[in-house]
Amino acid sequence: MTTMLNVESVSKRFGGIIANSDISMHVNQGEIVGLIGPNGSGKTTLYNSIVGYHPIDSGSVQFEGQEISKMLVPQIARLGLLRTFQQTRIYGAMTCVENMLISVPHKEEGIFALLQRHPKADLERCDELMEFVGLYSKRHLMAGSLSFGQQKLLEFAMALMNEPKMLLLDEPTAGINPTLINGLLDRLLRANQEFGITLLVIEHNMRVIMNIAKRIYCLAHGQLLAEGGPNEIQNDPRVIDAYLGA
Ligand code: ADP
């Protein structure tokens, strides 16, 4: 198996708070891996450390064998590694298609130039992805008029516009009704199987993560507490304690 993302002894402090302490983990190419842990355990900080939102204090992060821990977000995105956010980051007063077109970070002309230019390849890809997430008939509606769950699907499609090799998803199903959760999970699995996108997923919904991830890492108090398959993790007394004690 080829290692796609390798995190080695990463530590990150905010003043006196040790948000990540000596964390090592890896994700192989083609895998779906879960990242769980109580609130405040350091999951978001780890994402931000990996994709270049802030410098790490020590340790190393490699993507496809290349050291990326000194790189910034756009540079890492260009290598094919992106994160999504728990709160959707879409422009409600723009159409779905417009949101899709401005989501491509390697276009550096700015929003207005980009909207006027409409590169054909981007438009075609945009249509395909709107179809993929089931929003094709709504593609010219204002994104703000979509339900929260549909906005999450739009955001997922926006991430796919960048043709990522790997996505770090932050609670993709949070706040979505059960019907749309299944629709979204289906899209995540298809993105993994059909487009070959490797996924690391922070998720609080245990049913969801136990279903889609073959391996799961659990953080607590900024440290790696446990790693294993869904059954192992579910029955690990340290994991149970961390959640009950949270
Ligand atoms: P999780 O995503 O697991 O809920 P976080 O990574 O958001 O955890 O937070 C880990 C710890 O780091 C928490 O104690 C949080 O308050 C702290 N923290 C996170 N980001 C910052 C920041 N920018 N400044 C100060 N403290 C932060």
Short mmCIF file of C-alpha atoms and ligand atoms in Angstrom, two decimals:
data_model
loop_
_atom_site.label_atom_id
_atom_site.label_comp_id
_atom_site.label_asym_id
_atom_site.label_seq_id
_atom_site.Cartn_x
_atom_site.Cartn_y
_atom_site.Cartn_z
CA MET A 1 0.00 0.00 0.00
CA THR A 2 1.25 3.48 -0.83
CA THR A 3 1.21 6.04 1.96
CA MET A 4 -0.50 9.22 0.75
CA LEU A 5 -0.41 11.35 3.90
CA ASN A 6 2.14 10.87 6.63
CA VAL A 7 2.00 12.88 9.85
CA GLU A 8 5.04 12.43 12.08
CA SER A 9 5.24 13.64 15.68
CA VAL A 10 3.29 16.84 15.00
CA SER A 11 2.90 19.26 17.89
CA LYS A 12 1.08 22.59 17.99
CA ARG A 13 0.52 24.97 20.90
CA PHE A 14 -1.63 28.04 21.27
CA GLY A 15 -0.02 29.96 24.14
CA GLY A 16 -0.26 27.59 27.09
CA ILE A 17 -2.65 25.16 25.37
CA ILE A 18 -1.10 22.10 23.77
CA ALA A 19 -3.63 21.48 20.99
CA ASN A 20 -1.65 18.69 19.30
CA SER A 21 1.06 16.77 21.13
CA ASP A 22 3.40 14.47 19.24
CA ILE A 23 0.75 13.10 16.86
CA SER A 24 1.73 10.50 14.28
CA MET A 25 -0.70 8.98 11.81
CA HIS A 26 -0.90 8.02 8.16
CA VAL A 27 -3.47 7.53 5.42
CA ASN A 28 -2.84 5.17 2.52
CA GLN A 29 -3.79 5.95 -1.04
CA GLY A 30 -7.46 5.08 -1.66
CA GLU A 31 -8.37 4.69 2.01
CA ILE A 32 -11.22 6.25 3.96
CA VAL A 33 -9.91 6.92 7.47
CA GLY A 34 -11.89 8.35 10.39
CA LEU A 35 -10.69 10.92 12.92
CA ILE A 36 -12.72 11.07 16.11
CA GLY A 37 -12.38 12.51 19.60
CA PRO A 38 -14.34 14.65 22.03
CA ASN A 39 -14.69 18.41 21.50
CA GLY A 40 -11.42 20.21 22.10
CA SER A 41 -9.32 17.07 21.52
CA GLY A 42 -7.35 18.69 18.69
CA LYS A 43 -8.97 17.38 15.48
CA THR A 44 -9.46 20.76 13.78
CA THR A 45 -5.99 21.88 14.79
CA LEU A 46 -4.55 18.75 13.19
CA TYR A 47 -6.42 19.48 9.94
CA ASN A 48 -5.15 23.04 9.95
CA SER A 49 -1.61 21.84 10.62
CA ILE A 50 -1.79 19.38 7.72
CA VAL A 51 -3.16 21.76 5.09
CA GLY A 52 -1.00 24.76 5.99
CA TYR A 53 -3.40 27.09 7.84
CA HIS A 54 -0.82 27.60 10.54
CA PRO A 55 2.80 26.61 11.06
CA ILE A 56 3.42 23.59 13.29
CA ASP A 57 5.80 23.83 16.25
CA SER A 58 7.55 20.54 15.54
CA GLY A 59 7.18 17.39 13.51
CA SER A 60 6.75 16.68 9.86
CA VAL A 61 3.91 16.27 7.34
CA GLN A 62 4.44 14.53 4.02
CA PHE A 63 2.01 14.27 1.14
CA GLU A 64 2.93 11.70 -1.51
CA GLY A 65 6.43 11.63 -0.06
CA GLN A 66 6.92 15.40 -0.28
CA GLU A 67 7.48 17.50 2.85
CA ILE A 68 4.61 20.01 3.05
CA SER A 69 4.84 21.29 6.62
CA LYS A 70 6.45 24.58 5.52
CA MET A 71 4.03 25.14 2.63
CA LEU A 72 0.97 27.40 2.63
CA VAL A 73 -2.65 26.49 1.85
CA PRO A 74 -2.72 27.33 -1.92
CA GLN A 75 0.52 25.47 -2.56
CA ILE A 76 -0.77 22.38 -0.74
CA ALA A 77 -4.12 22.64 -2.55
CA ARG A 78 -2.28 22.63 -5.86
CA LEU A 79 -0.66 19.33 -4.86
CA GLY A 80 -4.20 17.93 -4.48
CA LEU A 81 -4.78 18.09 -0.72
CA LEU A 82 -7.73 20.16 0.56
CA ARG A 83 -9.90 20.46 3.65
CA THR A 84 -13.60 21.30 3.99
CA PHE A 85 -15.22 23.12 6.91
CA GLN A 86 -17.89 22.23 9.44
CA GLN A 87 -19.72 25.47 8.65
CA THR A 88 -20.38 25.76 4.94
CA ARG A 89 -18.39 28.46 3.19
CA ILE A 90 -20.59 29.29 0.25
CA TYR A 91 -21.80 32.64 -1.04
CA GLY A 92 -25.58 32.62 -0.55
CA ALA A 93 -26.21 35.50 -2.99
CA MET A 94 -24.42 33.75 -5.84
CA THR A 95 -25.75 30.82 -7.88
CA CYS A 96 -24.52 27.28 -7.33
CA VAL A 97 -22.59 27.43 -10.60
CA GLU A 98 -20.92 30.72 -9.62
CA ASN A 99 -19.90 29.22 -6.28
CA MET A 100 -18.46 26.23 -8.11
CA LEU A 101 -16.46 28.40 -10.51
CA ILE A 102 -14.86 30.54 -7.83
CA SER A 103 -13.93 27.52 -5.73
CA VAL A 104 -10.95 26.63 -7.89
CA PRO A 105 -7.92 28.13 -6.11
CA HIS A 106 -5.42 27.69 -8.91
CA LYS A 107 -7.30 30.39 -10.82
CA GLU A 108 -5.78 33.54 -9.43
CA GLU A 109 -7.46 36.18 -11.58
CA GLY A 110 -10.03 37.05 -8.90
CA ILE A 111 -13.74 36.42 -8.74
CA PHE A 112 -15.01 38.83 -11.41
CA ALA A 113 -12.49 38.00 -14.09
CA LEU A 114 -13.17 34.36 -13.47
CA LEU A 115 -16.94 34.71 -13.72
CA GLN A 116 -16.60 36.50 -17.05
CA ARG A 117 -14.13 34.04 -18.44
CA HIS A 118 -16.00 30.78 -17.74
CA PRO A 119 -13.28 28.38 -18.89
CA LYS A 120 -15.15 25.70 -20.86
CA ALA A 121 -13.45 22.83 -19.09
CA ASP A 122 -14.53 24.28 -15.72
CA LEU A 123 -18.12 24.71 -16.91
CA GLU A 124 -18.28 21.14 -18.15
CA ARG A 125 -16.82 19.80 -14.94
CA CYS A 126 -19.20 21.99 -12.97
CA ASP A 127 -22.23 20.48 -14.77
CA GLU A 128 -20.94 16.95 -14.23
CA LEU A 129 -20.44 17.54 -10.55
CA MET A 130 -23.82 19.25 -10.10
CA GLU A 131 -25.30 16.10 -11.63
CA PHE A 132 -23.11 13.92 -9.38
CA VAL A 133 -24.39 15.53 -6.16
CA GLY A 134 -28.00 15.67 -7.43
CA LEU A 135 -28.17 19.48 -7.71
CA TYR A 136 -28.20 19.82 -11.50
CA SER A 137 -31.76 21.16 -11.66
CA LYS A 138 -30.86 23.77 -9.02
CA ARG A 139 -27.55 24.85 -10.48
CA HIS A 140 -28.72 28.34 -11.46
CA LEU A 141 -30.50 29.02 -8.16
CA MET A 142 -28.96 31.18 -5.45
CA ALA A 143 -26.94 28.93 -3.17
CA GLY A 144 -28.62 30.63 -0.19
CA SER A 145 -31.98 29.22 -1.27
CA LEU A 146 -30.79 25.61 -0.85
CA SER A 147 -31.47 23.63 2.32
CA PHE A 148 -28.52 23.23 4.70
CA GLY A 149 -28.02 19.63 3.56
CA GLN A 150 -28.05 20.68 -0.10
CA GLN A 151 -25.51 23.40 0.73
CA LYS A 152 -23.25 20.69 2.19
CA LEU A 153 -23.61 18.73 -1.06
CA LEU A 154 -22.76 21.90 -2.99
CA GLU A 155 -19.70 22.42 -0.82
CA PHE A 156 -18.61 18.86 -1.45
CA ALA A 157 -19.01 19.44 -5.20
CA MET A 158 -16.99 22.68 -4.83
CA ALA A 159 -14.15 20.72 -3.23
CA LEU A 160 -14.31 18.19 -6.09
CA MET A 161 -13.98 21.05 -8.63
CA ASN A 162 -10.35 21.23 -7.54
CA GLU A 163 -9.76 17.65 -8.62
CA PRO A 164 -8.25 16.73 -5.25
CA LYS A 165 -6.29 13.57 -4.66
CA MET A 166 -7.20 13.70 -1.01
CA LEU A 167 -9.88 15.53 1.00
CA LEU A 168 -9.99 16.19 4.73
CA LEU A 169 -13.69 16.42 5.56
CA ASP A 170 -14.84 18.17 8.74
CA GLU A 171 -18.10 16.70 10.00
CA PRO A 172 -19.67 16.30 6.55
CA THR A 173 -23.03 15.13 7.95
CA ALA A 174 -23.43 17.59 10.84
CA GLY A 175 -26.85 19.26 10.81
CA ILE A 176 -28.18 17.23 7.88
CA ASN A 177 -31.44 15.26 7.99
CA PRO A 178 -31.19 11.43 7.84
CA THR A 179 -32.34 11.15 4.21
CA LEU A 180 -29.71 13.58 2.97
CA ILE A 181 -27.09 11.92 5.22
CA ASN A 182 -27.50 8.72 3.21
CA GLY A 183 -27.30 10.69 -0.05
CA LEU A 184 -24.13 12.41 1.10
CA LEU A 185 -22.53 9.17 2.31
CA ASP A 186 -23.31 7.58 -1.02
CA ARG A 187 -21.50 10.48 -2.76
CA LEU A 188 -18.51 10.20 -0.41
CA LEU A 189 -18.18 6.49 -1.13
CA ARG A 190 -18.55 7.04 -4.88
CA ALA A 191 -15.97 9.86 -4.85
CA ASN A 192 -13.63 7.42 -3.14
CA GLN A 193 -14.38 4.43 -5.38
CA GLU A 194 -15.06 6.08 -8.75
CA PHE A 195 -12.80 9.15 -8.62
CA GLY A 196 -10.17 7.47 -6.44
CA ILE A 197 -10.16 10.27 -3.86
CA THR A 198 -8.56 9.39 -0.53
CA LEU A 199 -10.58 10.63 2.45
CA LEU A 200 -9.84 11.56 6.05
CA VAL A 201 -13.12 12.26 7.85
CA ILE A 202 -13.82 13.98 11.18
CA GLU A 203 -17.26 12.80 12.21
CA HIS A 204 -19.27 12.86 15.42
CA ASN A 205 -21.97 10.56 14.07
CA MET A 206 -20.58 7.18 15.15
CA ARG A 207 -22.96 5.21 12.91
CA VAL A 208 -21.62 7.13 9.92
CA ILE A 209 -17.94 6.80 10.71
CA MET A 210 -18.20 3.13 11.70
CA ASN A 211 -19.86 2.47 8.34
CA ILE A 212 -17.51 4.24 6.00
CA ALA A 213 -14.06 4.10 7.63
CA LYS A 214 -11.93 0.96 7.67
CA ARG A 215 -9.50 2.54 10.15
CA ILE A 216 -10.10 5.17 12.78
CA TYR A 217 -7.80 7.40 14.85
CA CYS A 218 -9.09 8.75 18.14
CA LEU A 219 -7.64 11.88 19.77
CA ALA A 220 -8.09 13.02 23.36
CA HIS A 221 -6.53 16.03 25.09
CA GLY A 222 -4.38 16.77 22.03
CA GLN A 223 -2.86 13.29 21.97
CA LEU A 224 -3.39 10.19 19.88
CA LEU A 225 -5.34 7.86 22.14
CA ALA A 226 -6.07 4.86 19.91
CA GLU A 227 -6.01 3.59 16.36
CA GLY A 228 -7.82 0.59 14.89
CA GLY A 229 -10.73 -0.83 12.97
CA PRO A 230 -14.30 0.33 13.77
CA ASN A 231 -14.99 -2.61 16.11
CA GLU A 232 -11.72 -2.26 17.98
CA ILE A 233 -12.26 1.48 18.44
CA GLN A 234 -15.89 1.11 19.50
CA ASN A 235 -14.93 -1.35 22.22
CA ASP A 236 -11.69 0.31 23.34
CA PRO A 237 -12.08 1.26 27.02
CA ARG A 238 -9.79 4.29 26.55
CA VAL A 239 -12.05 5.61 23.79
CA ILE A 240 -15.20 4.96 25.82
CA ASP A 241 -13.63 6.74 28.82
CA ALA A 242 -12.56 9.72 26.71
CA TYR A 243 -16.12 10.22 25.48
CA LEU A 244 -17.79 9.60 28.82
CA GLY A 245 -15.31 11.85 30.59
CA ALA A 246 -15.68 14.65 28.00
P1 ADP B 1 -11.54 19.77 18.15
O1 ADP B 1 -11.54 20.08 16.69
O2 ADP B 1 -11.20 18.34 18.44
O3 ADP B 1 -12.82 20.19 18.81
P2 ADP B 1 -9.59 21.91 18.35
O4 ADP B 1 -8.44 21.52 17.50
O5 ADP B 1 -10.57 22.90 17.80
O6 ADP B 1 -10.38 20.60 18.86
O7 ADP B 1 -9.05 22.51 19.73
C1 ADP B 1 -8.01 21.90 20.51
C2 ADP B 1 -7.61 22.86 21.60
O8 ADP B 1 -6.91 23.97 21.03
C3 ADP B 1 -8.79 23.46 22.37
O9 ADP B 1 -8.41 23.60 23.72
C4 ADP B 1 -8.98 24.80 21.71
O10 ADP B 1 -9.56 25.73 22.61
C5 ADP B 1 -7.55 25.18 21.35
N1 ADP B 1 -7.47 26.06 20.17
C6 ADP B 1 -7.79 25.71 18.90
N2 ADP B 1 -7.56 26.74 18.05
C7 ADP B 1 -7.08 27.76 18.81
C8 ADP B 1 -6.63 29.09 18.53
N3 ADP B 1 -6.62 29.58 17.27
N4 ADP B 1 -6.20 29.84 19.55
C9 ADP B 1 -6.17 29.35 20.82
N5 ADP B 1 -6.56 28.10 21.15
C10 ADP B 1 -7.01 27.31 20.17
#
